[in-house]
XYZ file of C-alpha atoms in Angstrom:
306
model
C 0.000 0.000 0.000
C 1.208 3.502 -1.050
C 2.024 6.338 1.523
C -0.443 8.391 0.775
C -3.466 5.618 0.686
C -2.078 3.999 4.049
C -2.162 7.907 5.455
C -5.544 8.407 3.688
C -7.131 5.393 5.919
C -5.019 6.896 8.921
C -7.497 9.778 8.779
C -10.502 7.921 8.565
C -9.555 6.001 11.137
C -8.603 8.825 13.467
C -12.145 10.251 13.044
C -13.645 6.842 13.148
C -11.995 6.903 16.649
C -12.683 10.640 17.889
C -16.435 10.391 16.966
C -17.811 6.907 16.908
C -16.764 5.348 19.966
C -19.747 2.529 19.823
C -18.351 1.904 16.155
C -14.893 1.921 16.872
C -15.413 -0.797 19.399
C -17.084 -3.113 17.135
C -14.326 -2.763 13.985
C -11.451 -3.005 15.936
C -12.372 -6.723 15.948
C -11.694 -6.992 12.216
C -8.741 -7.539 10.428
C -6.897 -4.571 9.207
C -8.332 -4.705 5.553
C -11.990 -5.083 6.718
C -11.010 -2.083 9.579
C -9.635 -0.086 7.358
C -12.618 -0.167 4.830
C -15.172 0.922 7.517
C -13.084 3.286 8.750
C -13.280 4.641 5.467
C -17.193 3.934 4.474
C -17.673 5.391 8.503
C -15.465 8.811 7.745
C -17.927 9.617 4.423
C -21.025 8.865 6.427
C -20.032 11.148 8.852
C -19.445 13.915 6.390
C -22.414 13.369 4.994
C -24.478 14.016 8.480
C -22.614 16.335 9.658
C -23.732 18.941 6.798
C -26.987 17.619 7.473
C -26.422 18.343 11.407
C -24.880 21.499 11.087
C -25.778 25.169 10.843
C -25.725 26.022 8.152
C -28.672 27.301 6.062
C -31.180 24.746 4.552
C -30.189 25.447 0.772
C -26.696 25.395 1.685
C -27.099 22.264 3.065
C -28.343 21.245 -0.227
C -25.322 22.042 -2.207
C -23.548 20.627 -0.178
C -24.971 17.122 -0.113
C -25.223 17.443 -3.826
C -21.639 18.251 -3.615
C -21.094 14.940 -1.763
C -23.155 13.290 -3.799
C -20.776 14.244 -7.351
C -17.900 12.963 -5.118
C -19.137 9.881 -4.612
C -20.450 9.614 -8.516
C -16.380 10.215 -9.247
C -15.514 7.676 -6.835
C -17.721 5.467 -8.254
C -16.493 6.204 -12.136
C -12.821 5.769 -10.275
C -11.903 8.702 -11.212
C -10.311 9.266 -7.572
C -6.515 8.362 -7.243
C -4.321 8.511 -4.359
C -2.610 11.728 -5.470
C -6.185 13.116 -4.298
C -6.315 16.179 -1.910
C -9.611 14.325 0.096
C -8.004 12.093 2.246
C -11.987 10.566 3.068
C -12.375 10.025 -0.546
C -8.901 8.219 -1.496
C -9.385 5.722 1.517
C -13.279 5.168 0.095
C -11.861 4.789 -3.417
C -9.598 2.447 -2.426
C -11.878 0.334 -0.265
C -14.077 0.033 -3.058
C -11.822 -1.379 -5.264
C -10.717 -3.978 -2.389
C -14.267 -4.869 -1.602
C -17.802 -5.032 -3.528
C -19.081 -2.586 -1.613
C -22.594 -1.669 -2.953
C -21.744 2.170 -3.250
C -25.140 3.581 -3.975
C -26.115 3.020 -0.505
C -23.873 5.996 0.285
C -26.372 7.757 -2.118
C -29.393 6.528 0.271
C -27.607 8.208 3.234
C -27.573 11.656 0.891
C -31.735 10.823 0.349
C -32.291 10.197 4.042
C -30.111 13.250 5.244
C -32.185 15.661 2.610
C -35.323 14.024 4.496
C -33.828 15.907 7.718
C -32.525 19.272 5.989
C -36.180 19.333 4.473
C -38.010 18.920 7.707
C -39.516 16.083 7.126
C -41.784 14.075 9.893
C -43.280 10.692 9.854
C -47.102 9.815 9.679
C -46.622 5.776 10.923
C -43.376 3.371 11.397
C -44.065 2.404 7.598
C -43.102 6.264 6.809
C -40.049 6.288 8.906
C -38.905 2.799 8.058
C -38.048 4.361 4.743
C -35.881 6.930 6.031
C -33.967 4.410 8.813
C -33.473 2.066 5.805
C -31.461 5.239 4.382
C -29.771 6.287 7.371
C -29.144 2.966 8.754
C -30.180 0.058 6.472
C -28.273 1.178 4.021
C -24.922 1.204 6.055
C -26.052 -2.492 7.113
C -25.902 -3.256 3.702
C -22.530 -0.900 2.564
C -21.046 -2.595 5.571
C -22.146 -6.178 4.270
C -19.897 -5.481 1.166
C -16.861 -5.149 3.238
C -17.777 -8.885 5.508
C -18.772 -10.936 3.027
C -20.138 -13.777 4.206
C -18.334 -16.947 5.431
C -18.205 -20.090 2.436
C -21.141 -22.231 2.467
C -23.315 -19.796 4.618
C -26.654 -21.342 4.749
C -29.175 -18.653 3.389
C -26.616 -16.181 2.595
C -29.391 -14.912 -0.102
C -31.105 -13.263 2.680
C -28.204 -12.009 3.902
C -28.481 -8.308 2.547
C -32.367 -8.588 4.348
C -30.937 -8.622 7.588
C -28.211 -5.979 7.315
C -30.850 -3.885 6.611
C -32.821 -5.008 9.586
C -30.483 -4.633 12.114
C -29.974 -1.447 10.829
C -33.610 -0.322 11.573
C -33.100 -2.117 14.859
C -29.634 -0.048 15.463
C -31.025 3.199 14.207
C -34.779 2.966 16.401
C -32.545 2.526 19.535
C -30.618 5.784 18.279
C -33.832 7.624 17.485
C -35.069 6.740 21.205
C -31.680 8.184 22.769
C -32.054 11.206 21.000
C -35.176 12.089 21.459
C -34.387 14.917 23.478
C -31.483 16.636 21.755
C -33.324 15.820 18.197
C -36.174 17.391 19.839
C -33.790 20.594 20.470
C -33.140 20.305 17.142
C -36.572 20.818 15.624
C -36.837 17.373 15.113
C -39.399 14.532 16.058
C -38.544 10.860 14.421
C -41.148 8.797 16.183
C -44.142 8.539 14.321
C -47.158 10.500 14.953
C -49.807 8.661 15.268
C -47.723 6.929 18.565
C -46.924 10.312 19.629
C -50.634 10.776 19.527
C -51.676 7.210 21.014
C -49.501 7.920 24.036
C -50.414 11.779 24.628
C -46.782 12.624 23.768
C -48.215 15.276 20.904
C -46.333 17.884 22.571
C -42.991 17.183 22.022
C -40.198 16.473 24.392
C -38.517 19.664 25.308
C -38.222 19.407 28.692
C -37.508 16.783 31.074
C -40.965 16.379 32.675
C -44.027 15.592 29.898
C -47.237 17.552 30.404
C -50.086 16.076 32.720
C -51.815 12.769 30.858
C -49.172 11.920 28.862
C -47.934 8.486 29.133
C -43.586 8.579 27.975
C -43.143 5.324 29.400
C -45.955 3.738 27.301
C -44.216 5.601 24.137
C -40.950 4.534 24.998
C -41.844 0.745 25.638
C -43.832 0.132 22.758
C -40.719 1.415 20.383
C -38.617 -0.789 22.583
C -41.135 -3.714 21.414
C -40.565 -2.616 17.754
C -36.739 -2.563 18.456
C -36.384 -5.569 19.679
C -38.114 -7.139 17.096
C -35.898 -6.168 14.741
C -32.977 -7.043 16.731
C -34.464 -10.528 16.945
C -34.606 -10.839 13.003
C -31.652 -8.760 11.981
C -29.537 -10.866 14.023
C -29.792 -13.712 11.459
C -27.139 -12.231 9.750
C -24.677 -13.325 12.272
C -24.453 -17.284 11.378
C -23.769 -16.136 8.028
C -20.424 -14.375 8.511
C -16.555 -15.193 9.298
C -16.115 -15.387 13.064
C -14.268 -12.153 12.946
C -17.235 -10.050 10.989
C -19.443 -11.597 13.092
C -17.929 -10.510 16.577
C -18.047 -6.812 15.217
C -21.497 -6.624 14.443
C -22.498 -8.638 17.407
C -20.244 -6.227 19.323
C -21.744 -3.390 17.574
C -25.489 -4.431 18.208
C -24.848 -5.904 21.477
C -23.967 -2.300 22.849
C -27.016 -0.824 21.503
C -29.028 -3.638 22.817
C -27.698 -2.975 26.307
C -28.572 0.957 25.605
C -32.008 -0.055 24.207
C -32.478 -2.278 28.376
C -31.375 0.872 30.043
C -33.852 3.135 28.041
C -36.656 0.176 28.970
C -35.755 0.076 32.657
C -35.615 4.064 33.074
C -37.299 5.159 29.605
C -37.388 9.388 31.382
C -33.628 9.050 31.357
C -33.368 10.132 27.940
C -35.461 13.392 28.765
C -32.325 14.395 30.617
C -29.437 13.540 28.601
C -27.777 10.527 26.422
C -27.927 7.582 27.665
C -24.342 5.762 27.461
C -22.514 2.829 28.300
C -19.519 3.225 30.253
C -16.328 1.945 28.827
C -15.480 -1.442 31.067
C -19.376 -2.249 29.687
C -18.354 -1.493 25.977
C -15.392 -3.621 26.173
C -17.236 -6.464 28.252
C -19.329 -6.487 24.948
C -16.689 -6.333 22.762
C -15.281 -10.015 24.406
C -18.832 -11.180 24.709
C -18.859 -10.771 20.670
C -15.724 -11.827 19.654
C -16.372 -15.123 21.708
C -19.823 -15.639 19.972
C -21.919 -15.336 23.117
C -24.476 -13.232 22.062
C -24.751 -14.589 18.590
C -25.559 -17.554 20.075
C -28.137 -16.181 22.660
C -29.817 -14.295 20.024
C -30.134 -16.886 17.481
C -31.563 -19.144 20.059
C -34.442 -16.281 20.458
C -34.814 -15.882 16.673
C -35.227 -19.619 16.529
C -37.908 -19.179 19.401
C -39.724 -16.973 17.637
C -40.230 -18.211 14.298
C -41.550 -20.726 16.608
C-alpha cells in the first residue's frame, strides 16, 4: 500500500476513533483490511451528516450534499486516485476497489439526510422505516460489502435482508436516545400517530411531559418494535466469518444494552444521552468476539419463528 493511501485510511480512522466510539469498538475486531474499509465507508457517512447536522442554512445544506453526492459519482467512475487532496475520498476509493461494496447506498444516506434538511416528519413506522433504511439500512448493507459472508453460509441470499434489519433495529434505539437533543433540534422521528396514542403530541422539550401523557408507554412500545428487529436482523450473524461476526455482534450488542437501560428508566433520555460506560463497551466487545451473544440471540430468533 502507497504512503499516501495507508495515510488516507489513517485519517478515517482517526475520526472513526474521535467520533464513533460505539463503532470503533465493534471494527477493531476486524482484520486490518476489513477495519480499514469501515473506517473509510464510517469517515464519508459522517461527512455526509454532519452537513446535514450542522448550521448552516437549509439550501446550503443542499449544495452541499449534492456536492457529496458528485464525489461519490467520481468515486464510483474511479476517477479518484491517491494523489487526491480528500483524504476521506482516497481511503473510500480504495476500499471500493478492495471490496464489492454496494456504493449507492452511500447515495441513500444523501436521500435520508435531505429528508432531515427538508423537515420532514413521519405519519406511521411504515413512513419512517423508509428513512432508517437510508440512514441505517443502508450502512447495514454498505457494511455487508466489506464482511462478506463466510463459504457455504446457509441462506446467505437473505443475507443483505438482515443488514438492513439490524440497521432499523440499530437506528430505532438511536432515534429513542435522541429524542431529546433531536427534539432541540426541531426534530421529532417517532411517528405521529404513537406520539398521539400515548399523549406525547407535545414534544419532548423538557424533562418532565405535560399532565396525561404516558412517555413510558411511548418509549416501551418502540422498545417492542426494536427488539423485534434485533431478533430478526440478528440472522445475519451465522452467516459471517467469526471475525465479521464478533463486530457486528459487538456493535449491536452495545445498543441492545442501551435499548435495556432506556426500557428500565425510559425518562432518562429526557435528561441527557444515555451511554454505556467503557469497562461495559469492552465487556461487549469479548462477549462478541467469543460468539456469546450470537448464540443467545439466534436461540431467540429460533424461538420466535416458533
Amino acid at each position: 500500500m502507497s504512503a499516501p493511501i495507508s495515510a488516507a485510511y489513517s485519517y478515517c480512522e482517526a475520526v472513526t476513533g474521535a467520533q464513533a466510539r460505539n463503532f470503533a469498538y465493534g471494527i477493531r475486531l476486524l482484520p486490518v483490511d476489513k477495519r480499514q474499509a469501515m473506517s473509510a465507508l464510517y469517515a464519508f457517512s459522517r461527512r455526509v451528516d454532519d452537513i446535514g447536522d450542522g448550521t448552516l442554512p437549509p439550501g446550503v445544506k443542499l449544495a452541499r450534499l449534492e456536492e457529496t453526492r458528485a464525489l461519490l459519482g467520481r468515486i464510483r467512475a474511479e476517477k479518484v486516485d491517491e494523489d487526491d487532496t480528500d483524504p476521506v475520498a482516497v481511503a473510500l476509493a480504495h476500499a471500493a476497489r478492495r471490496f464489492p461494496i454496494p456504493l449507492e447506498g452511500l447515495d441513500e444516506l444523501i436521500d435520508g439526510v435531505l429528508m432531515d434538511v427538508r423537515g420532514q416528519e413521519y405519519e406511521t413506522w411504515d413512513e419512517l422505516k423508509v428513512y432508517c433504511r437510508c440512514v441505517a439500512g443502508a450502512i447495514g448493507r454498505l457494511s455487508l460489502g466489506v464482511f462478506g459472508t463466510a463459504p457455504g453460509a446457509h441462506d446467505a441470499a437473505r443475507a443483505g435482508e438482515y443488514a438492513d434489519t439490524l440497521g432499523l433495529a440499530l437506528q430505532l434505539t438511536n432515534i429513542l436516545r435522541d429524542v431529546r437533543e433531536d427534539a432541540a433540534n426541531g426534530r421529532t422521528y417517532l411517528p405521529t400517530e404513537d406520539l398521539a396514542k400515548f399523549g406525547c403530541s407535545e414534544g419532548f422539550h423538557s424533562e418532565r411531559m405535560p399532565a396525561g401523557s404516558d412517555f413510558a408507554g411511548l418509549v416501551h412500545h418502540e422498545v417492542r418494535r426494536a427488539r423485534a428487529l434485533f431478533v430478526d436482523g440478528y440472522r445475519l450473524l451465522p452467516l459471517l466469518d467469526r471475525r465479521s461476526g464478533a463486530c457486528v455482534a459487538a456493535m449491536a450488542g452495545i445498543y441492545r444494552r442501551l435499548l435495556d437501560r432506556i426500557e428500565r428508566e425510559p425518562e432518562a433520555v429526557l435528561r441527557g444521552r444515555v451511554s454505556l460506560p467503557p469497562h461495559e463497551k469492552a465487556y461487549v466487545a469479548v462477549r462478541g468476539l467469543s460468539g456469546l451473544d450470537a448464540r443467545t440471540i439466534t436461540r431467540q430468533s429460533t424461538r420466535r419463528r416458533l
